[in-house]
Coordinates of C-alpha atoms in Angstrom, one line a residue:
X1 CA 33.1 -8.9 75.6
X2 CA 33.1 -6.5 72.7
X3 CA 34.8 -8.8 70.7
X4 CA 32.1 -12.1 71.5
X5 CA 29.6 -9.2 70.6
X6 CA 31.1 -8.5 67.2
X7 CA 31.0 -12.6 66.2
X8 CA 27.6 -12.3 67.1
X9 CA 26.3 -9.5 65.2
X10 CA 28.3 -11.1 62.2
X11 CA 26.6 -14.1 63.2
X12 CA 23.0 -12.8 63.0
X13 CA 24.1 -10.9 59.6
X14 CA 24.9 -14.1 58.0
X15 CA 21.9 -15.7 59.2
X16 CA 19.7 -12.6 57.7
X17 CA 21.2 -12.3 54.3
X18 CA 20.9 -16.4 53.7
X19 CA 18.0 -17.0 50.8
X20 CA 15.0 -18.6 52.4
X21 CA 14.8 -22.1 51.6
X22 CA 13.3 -22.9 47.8
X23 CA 10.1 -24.7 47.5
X24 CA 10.9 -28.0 46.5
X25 CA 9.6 -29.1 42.8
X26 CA 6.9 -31.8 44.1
X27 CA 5.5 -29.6 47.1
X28 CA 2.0 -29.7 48.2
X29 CA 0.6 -26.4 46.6
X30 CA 2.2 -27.2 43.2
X31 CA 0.6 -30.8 42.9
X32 CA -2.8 -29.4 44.2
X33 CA -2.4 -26.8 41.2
X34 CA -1.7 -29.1 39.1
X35 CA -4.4 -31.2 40.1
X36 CA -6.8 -28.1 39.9
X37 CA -5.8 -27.9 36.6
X38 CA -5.9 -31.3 35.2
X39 CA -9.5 -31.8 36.0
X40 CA -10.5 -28.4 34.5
X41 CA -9.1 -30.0 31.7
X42 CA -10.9 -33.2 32.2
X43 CA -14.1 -31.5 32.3
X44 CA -13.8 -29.2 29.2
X45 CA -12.6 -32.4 27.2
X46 CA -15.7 -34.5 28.6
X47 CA -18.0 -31.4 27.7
X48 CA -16.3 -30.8 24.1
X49 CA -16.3 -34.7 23.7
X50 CA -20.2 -35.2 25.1
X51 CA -21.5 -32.7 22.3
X52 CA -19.8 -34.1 19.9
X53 CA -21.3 -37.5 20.8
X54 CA -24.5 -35.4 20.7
X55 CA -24.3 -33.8 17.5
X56 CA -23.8 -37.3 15.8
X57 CA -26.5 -38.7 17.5
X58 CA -28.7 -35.9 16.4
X59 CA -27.4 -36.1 12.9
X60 CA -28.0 -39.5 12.6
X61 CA -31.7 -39.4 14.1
X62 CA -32.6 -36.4 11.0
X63 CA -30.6 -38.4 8.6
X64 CA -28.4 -36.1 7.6
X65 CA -25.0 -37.3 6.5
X66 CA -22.2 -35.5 8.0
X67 CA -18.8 -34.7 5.9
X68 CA -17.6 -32.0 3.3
X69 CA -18.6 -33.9 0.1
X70 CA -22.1 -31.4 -0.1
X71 CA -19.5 -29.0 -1.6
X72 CA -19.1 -30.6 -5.3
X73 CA -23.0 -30.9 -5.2
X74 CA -24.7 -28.9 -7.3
X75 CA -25.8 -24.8 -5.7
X76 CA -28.4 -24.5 -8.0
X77 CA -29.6 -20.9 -6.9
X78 CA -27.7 -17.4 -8.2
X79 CA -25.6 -14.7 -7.0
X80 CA -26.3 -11.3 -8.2
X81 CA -22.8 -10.3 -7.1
X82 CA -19.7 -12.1 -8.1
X83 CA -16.2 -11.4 -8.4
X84 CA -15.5 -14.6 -10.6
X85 CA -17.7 -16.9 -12.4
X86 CA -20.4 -18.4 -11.3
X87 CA -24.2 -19.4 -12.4
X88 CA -26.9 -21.8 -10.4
X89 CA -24.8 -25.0 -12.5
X90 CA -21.9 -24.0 -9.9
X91 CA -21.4 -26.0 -7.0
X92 CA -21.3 -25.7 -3.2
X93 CA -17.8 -24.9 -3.1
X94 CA -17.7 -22.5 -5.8
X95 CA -20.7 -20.5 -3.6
X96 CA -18.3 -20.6 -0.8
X97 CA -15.4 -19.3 -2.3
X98 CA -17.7 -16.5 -3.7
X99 CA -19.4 -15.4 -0.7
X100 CA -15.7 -15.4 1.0
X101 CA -14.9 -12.8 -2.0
X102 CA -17.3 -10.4 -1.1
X103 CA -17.0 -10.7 2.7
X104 CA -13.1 -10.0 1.9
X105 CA -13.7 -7.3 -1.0
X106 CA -16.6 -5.0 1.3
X107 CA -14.2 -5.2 4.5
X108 CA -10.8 -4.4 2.3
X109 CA -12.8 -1.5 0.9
X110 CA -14.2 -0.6 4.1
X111 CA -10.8 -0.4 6.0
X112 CA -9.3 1.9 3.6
X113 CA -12.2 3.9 3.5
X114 CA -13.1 4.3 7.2
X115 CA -9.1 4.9 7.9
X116 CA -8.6 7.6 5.5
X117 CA -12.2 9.4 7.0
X118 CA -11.2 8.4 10.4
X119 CA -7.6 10.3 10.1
X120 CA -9.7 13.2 8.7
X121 CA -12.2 13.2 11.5
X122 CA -9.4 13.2 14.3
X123 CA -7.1 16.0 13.1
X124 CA -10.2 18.1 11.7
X125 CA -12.0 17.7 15.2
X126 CA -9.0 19.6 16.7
X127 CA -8.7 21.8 14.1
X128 CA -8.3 26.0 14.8
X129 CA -11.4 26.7 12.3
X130 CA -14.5 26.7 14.3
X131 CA -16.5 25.1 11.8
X132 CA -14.1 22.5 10.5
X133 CA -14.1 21.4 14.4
X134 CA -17.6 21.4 15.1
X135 CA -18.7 19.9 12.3
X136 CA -16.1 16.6 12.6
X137 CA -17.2 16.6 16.1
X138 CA -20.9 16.8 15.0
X139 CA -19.9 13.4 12.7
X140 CA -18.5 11.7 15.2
X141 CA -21.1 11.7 18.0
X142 CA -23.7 11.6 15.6
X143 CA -22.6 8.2 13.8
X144 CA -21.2 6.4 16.8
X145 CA -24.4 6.8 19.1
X146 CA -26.4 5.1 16.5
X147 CA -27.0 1.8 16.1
X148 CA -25.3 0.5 12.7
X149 CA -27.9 -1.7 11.9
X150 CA -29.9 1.4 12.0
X151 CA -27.5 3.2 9.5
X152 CA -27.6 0.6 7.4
X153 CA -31.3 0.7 6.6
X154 CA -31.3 4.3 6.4
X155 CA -28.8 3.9 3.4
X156 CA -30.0 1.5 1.7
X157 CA -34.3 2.3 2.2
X158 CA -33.7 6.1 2.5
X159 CA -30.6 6.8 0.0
X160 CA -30.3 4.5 -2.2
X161 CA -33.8 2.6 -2.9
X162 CA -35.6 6.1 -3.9
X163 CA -33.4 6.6 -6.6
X164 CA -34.8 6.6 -10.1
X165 CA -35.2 3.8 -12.5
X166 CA -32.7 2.5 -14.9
X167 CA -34.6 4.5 -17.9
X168 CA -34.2 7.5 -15.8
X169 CA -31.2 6.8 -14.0
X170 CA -28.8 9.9 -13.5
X171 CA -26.0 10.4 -16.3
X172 CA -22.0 10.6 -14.6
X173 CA -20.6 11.7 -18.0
X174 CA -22.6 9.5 -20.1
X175 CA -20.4 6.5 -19.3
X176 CA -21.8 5.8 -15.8
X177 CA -25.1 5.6 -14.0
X178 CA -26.9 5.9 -11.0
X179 CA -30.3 4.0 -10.7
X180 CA -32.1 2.1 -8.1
X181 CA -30.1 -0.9 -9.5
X182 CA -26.7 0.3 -7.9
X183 CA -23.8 2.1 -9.9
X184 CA -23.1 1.1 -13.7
X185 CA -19.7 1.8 -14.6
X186 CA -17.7 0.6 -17.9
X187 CA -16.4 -2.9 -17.4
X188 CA -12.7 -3.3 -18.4
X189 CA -12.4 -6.2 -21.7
X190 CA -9.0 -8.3 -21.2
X191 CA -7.2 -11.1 -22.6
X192 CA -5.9 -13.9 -20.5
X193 CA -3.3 -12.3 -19.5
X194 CA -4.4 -10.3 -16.9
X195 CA -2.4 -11.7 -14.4
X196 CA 0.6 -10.1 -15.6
X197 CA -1.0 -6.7 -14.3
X198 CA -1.0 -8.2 -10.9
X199 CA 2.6 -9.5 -11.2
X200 CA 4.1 -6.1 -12.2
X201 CA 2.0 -4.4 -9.0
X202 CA 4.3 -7.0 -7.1
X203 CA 7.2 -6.0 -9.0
X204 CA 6.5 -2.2 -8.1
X205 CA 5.7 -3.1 -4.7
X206 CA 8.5 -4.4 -4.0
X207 CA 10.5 -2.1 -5.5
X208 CA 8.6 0.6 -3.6
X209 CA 9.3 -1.4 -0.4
X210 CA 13.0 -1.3 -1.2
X211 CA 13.4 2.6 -2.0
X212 CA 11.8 3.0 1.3
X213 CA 14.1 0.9 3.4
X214 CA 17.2 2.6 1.1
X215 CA 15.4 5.8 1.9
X216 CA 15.3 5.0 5.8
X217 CA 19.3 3.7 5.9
X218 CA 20.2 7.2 3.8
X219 CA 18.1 9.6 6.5
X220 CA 19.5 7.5 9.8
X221 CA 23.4 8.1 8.3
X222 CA 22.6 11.4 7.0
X223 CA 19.8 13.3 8.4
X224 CA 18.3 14.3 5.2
X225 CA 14.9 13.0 4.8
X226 CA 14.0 12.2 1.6
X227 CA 10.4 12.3 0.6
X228 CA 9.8 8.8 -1.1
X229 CA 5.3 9.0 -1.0
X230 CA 4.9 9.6 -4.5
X231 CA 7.5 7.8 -6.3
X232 CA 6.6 4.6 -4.0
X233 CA 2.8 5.0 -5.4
X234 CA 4.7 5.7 -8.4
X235 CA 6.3 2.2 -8.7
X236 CA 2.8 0.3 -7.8
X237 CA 0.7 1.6 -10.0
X238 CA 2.8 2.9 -13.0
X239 CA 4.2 -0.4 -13.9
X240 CA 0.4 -1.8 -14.0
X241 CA -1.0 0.6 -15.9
X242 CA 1.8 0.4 -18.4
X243 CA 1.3 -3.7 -18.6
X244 CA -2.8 -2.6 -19.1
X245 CA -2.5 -0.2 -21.6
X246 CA 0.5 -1.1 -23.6
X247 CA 1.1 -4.9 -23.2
X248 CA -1.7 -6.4 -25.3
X249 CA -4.1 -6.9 -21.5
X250 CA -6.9 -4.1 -22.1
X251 CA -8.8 -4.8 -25.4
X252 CA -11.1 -2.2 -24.8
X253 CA -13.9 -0.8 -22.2
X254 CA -17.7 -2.3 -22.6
X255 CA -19.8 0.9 -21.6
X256 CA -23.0 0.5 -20.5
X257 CA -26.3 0.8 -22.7
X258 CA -29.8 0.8 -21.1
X259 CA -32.0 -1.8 -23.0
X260 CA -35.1 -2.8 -21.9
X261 CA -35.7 -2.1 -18.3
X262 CA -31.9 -2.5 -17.0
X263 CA -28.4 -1.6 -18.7
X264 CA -26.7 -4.3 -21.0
X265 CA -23.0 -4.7 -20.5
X266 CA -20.4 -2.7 -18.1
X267 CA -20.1 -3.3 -14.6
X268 CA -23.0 -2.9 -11.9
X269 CA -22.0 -2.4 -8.4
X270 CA -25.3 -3.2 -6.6
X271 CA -26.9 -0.9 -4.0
X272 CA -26.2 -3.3 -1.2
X273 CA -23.2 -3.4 -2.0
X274 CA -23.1 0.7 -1.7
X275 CA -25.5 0.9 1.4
X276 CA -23.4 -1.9 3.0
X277 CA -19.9 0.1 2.7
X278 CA -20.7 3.3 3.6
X279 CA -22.7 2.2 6.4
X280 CA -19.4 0.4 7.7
X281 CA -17.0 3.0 6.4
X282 CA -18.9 6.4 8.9
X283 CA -19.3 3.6 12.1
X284 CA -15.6 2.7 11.9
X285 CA -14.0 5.9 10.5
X286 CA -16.5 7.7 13.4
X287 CA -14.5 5.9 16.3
X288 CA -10.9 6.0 14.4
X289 CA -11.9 9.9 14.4
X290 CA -11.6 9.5 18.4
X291 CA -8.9 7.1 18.2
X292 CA -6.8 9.6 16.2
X293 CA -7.7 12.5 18.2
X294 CA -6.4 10.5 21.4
X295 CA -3.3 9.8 19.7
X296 CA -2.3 12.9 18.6
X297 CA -3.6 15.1 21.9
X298 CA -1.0 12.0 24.0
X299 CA 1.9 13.8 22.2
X300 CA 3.5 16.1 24.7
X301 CA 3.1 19.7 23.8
X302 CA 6.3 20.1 24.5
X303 CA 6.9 18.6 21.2
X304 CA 5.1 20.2 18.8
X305 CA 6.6 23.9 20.0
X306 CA 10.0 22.5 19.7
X307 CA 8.9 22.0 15.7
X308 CA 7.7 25.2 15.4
X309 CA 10.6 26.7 16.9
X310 CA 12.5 25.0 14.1
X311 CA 10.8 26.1 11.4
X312 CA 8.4 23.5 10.6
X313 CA 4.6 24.9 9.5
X314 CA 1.4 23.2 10.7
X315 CA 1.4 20.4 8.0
X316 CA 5.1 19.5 8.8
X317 CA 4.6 19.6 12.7
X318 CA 1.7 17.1 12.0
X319 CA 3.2 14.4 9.5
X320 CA 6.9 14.7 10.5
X321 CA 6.3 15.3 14.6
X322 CA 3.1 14.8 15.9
X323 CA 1.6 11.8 13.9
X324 CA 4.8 9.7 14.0
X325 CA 4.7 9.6 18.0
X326 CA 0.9 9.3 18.0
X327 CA 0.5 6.2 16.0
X328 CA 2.5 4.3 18.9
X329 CA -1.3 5.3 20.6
X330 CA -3.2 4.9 17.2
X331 CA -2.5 1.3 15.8
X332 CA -3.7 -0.7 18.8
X333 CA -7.0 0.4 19.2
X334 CA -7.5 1.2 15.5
X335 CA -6.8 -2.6 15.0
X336 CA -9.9 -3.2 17.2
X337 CA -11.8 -1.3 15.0
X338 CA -10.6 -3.1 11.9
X339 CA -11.6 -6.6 13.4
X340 CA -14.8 -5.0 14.4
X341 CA -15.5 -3.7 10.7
X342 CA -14.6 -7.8 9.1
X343 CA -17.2 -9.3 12.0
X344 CA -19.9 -5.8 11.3
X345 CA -20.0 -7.0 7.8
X346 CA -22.6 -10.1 8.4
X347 CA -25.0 -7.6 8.6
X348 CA -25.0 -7.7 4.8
X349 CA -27.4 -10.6 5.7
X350 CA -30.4 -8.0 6.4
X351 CA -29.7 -6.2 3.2
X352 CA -29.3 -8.8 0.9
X353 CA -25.7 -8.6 0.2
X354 CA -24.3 -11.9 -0.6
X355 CA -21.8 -11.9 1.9
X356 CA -20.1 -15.3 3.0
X357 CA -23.1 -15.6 6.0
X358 CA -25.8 -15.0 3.5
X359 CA -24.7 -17.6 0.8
X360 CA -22.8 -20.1 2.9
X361 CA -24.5 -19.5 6.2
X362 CA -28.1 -19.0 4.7
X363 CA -29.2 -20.1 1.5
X364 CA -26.2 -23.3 1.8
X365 CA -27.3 -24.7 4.7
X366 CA -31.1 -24.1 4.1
X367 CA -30.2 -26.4 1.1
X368 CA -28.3 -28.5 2.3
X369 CA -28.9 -29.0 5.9
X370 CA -25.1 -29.7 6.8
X371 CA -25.4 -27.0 9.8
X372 CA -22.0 -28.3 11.7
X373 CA -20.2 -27.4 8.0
X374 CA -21.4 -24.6 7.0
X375 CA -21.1 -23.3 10.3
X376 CA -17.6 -24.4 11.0
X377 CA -16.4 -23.1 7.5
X378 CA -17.7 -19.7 8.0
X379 CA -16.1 -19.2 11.3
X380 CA -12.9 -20.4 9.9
X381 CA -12.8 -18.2 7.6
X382 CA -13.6 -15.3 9.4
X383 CA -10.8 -16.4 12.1
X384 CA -8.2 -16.7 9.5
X385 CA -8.7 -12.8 8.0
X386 CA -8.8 -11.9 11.9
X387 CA -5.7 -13.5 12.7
X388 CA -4.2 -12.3 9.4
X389 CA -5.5 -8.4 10.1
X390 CA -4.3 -8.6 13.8
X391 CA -0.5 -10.0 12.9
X392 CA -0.1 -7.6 10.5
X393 CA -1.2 -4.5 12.4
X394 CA 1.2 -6.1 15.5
X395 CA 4.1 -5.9 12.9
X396 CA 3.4 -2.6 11.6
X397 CA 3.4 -1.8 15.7
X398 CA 6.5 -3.2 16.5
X399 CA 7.9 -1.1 13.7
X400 CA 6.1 2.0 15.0
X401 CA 7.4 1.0 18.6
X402 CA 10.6 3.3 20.3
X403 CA 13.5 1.7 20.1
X404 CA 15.6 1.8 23.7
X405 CA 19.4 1.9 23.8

């Protein structure tokens, strides 16, 4: 008896740990999923598909010819802000590739800007000194419950449009000046050579880029850390002041001189220009403030007594301990805020600023009429710096990531 019992236990065991059957590859839920999705598909073609059709047939009916060839036609208006050359005689695509300039320059500047405040925001809003604290925090809510449209009128009618006239523009030094017609600054004179300035920032780069990783290998065998900041910005920009100054590049500075009404010569950067960047740089550094803060209160107290028990002072607790750990928390929101900044600056459009929506986006297809284009191009281009931004904040992440064993 005890023994038929036994088989039949190991019996029911067998039968218990057996897999249940697998779902074979053609069953009747995966088709109908398949199925679900295939006409999902169907109908997004059909819809993309129907307005093309649309848009043709619309096109044809105005008589507007479709196509890219608009862009070796003659612009004939101007750009009061230009990074390379251009005049009314330029074409289409020239206008293109200097509205993309300044869309690219004002958000580059804009980045660096707002992260460097936004750092300074965070750590000074928890800051021991009560005024230090309360006057970051003061910033912060301030400029991020306001509407940046808002902020950018208020620089640009309230700041920067009272200022005085060229004739009575305010003197920086005698070389530069401040006037309702932006900032006049001395205009470097080169040869041809310029790019050679460039190539040895490369050079020094990578150099830099090299000491750092040696750096890294030398502290992880080691344990000495070896403090590598300043002779990395040593290597970039040494080098490419030495090619400017000494190679035969820099002929000489053109400094401004008022004549007439405006200054002759040297190099204007134009109140919208201003208004537009600082307006960008307190909205974005205002929630990188926050973002920062975050990062470094995720850091587990624990931590930071540990580093004081060691030795380390407030400044070496906060770059060596606290900052490393919080950045893990930092980069992905803060790369939110950078994408944010890029898509913020079409607002250069209310100002004035000829930004790529203003030139290409405006005036272009006012001209031009080739709305599908000049539509299509500037949403390119602003996808492409997106997708560039967001894959090199995900690298610098993954580098910043802890590494499990």
């Amino acid at each position: 008896m005890s023994g038929r019992t036994m088989a039949g236990g190991g019996a029911d065991d067998r039968g218990a740990s057996q897999a249940p059957p697998r779902e074979p590859a053609w069953s009747a839920r995966r088709v109908r999923a398949l199925a679900i999705q295939g006409v999902i598909l169907a109908a997004l073609l059909g819809l993309l598909a129907w307005g093309v059709d649309n848009a043709i047939h619309n096109l044809q009916k105005a008589g507007i010819a479709s196509g890219f060839r608009f862009l070796g036609n003659r612009a004939g208006f101007d750009i009061n802000f230009r990074l390379i050359d251009y005049s009314p005689a330029s074409t289409y695509g020239r206008a293109f590739v200097v509205g993309a300039l300044n869309t690219l320059t004002v958000s580059l500047l804009g980045i660096a800007a707002a992260t460097v405040l936004g750092f300074l925001l965070g750590v000074g809003r928890l800051s021991r000194n009560w005024l230090v604290s309360r006057t970051a925090a003061g910033v912060i809510e301030t400029v991020r419950n306001m509407p940046l449209l808002l902020q950018l009128l208020f620089w640009y009618t309230a700041v920067l449009a009272p200022l005085p006239r060229p004739r009575d523009a305010i003197s920086l030094g005698g070389v530069a000046f401040l006037s309702n017609r932006g900032l006049t600054v001395p205009r470097p004179l080169t040869t041809d050579a310029v790019w050679m300035v460039g190539a040895a920032a490369v050079l020094g780069a990578a150099a830099a880029l090299g000491l750092a990783l040696w750096a890294a290998r030398r502290t992880r065998i080691t344990g000495r850390r070896l403090p590598v900041g300043w002779a990395g910005l040593a290597l970039v920009v040494l080098p490419a002041v030495a090619t400017l100054a000494w190679g035969g590049v820099l002929l000489g500075w053109e400094v401004p001189a008022l004549k007439g009404f405006n200054f002759a010569g040297g190099l204007t950067l134009v109140p919208e220009l201003i208004a537009l960047w600082l307006a960008l740089t307190l909205y974005s550094g205002a929630f990188i403030g926050e973002t920062v803060r975050a990062g470094i209160l995720s850091v587990p107290q624990g931590q930071v007594e540990a580093a004081r028990a060691l030795g380390l002072g407030p400044a070496g607790v906060l770059r060596l301990v606290v900052l490393p750990q919080a950045m893990r928390v930092i980069i992905p929101p803060m790369t939110s805020q950078y994408l944010n900044l890029l898509k913020n600056s079409s607002l250069a459009v209310v100002i004035g600023f000829p930004d790529m929506v203003a030139v290409f986006s405006g005036t272009t297809l006012n001209q031009t009429g080739q709305a599908i284009e000049t539509i299509g191009m500037t949403m390119l281009v602003y996808l492409v710096v997106s997708f560039a931004i967001s894959a090199a904040m995900n690298l610098y992440n993954r580098k910043m990531a802890i590494v499990r064993r």
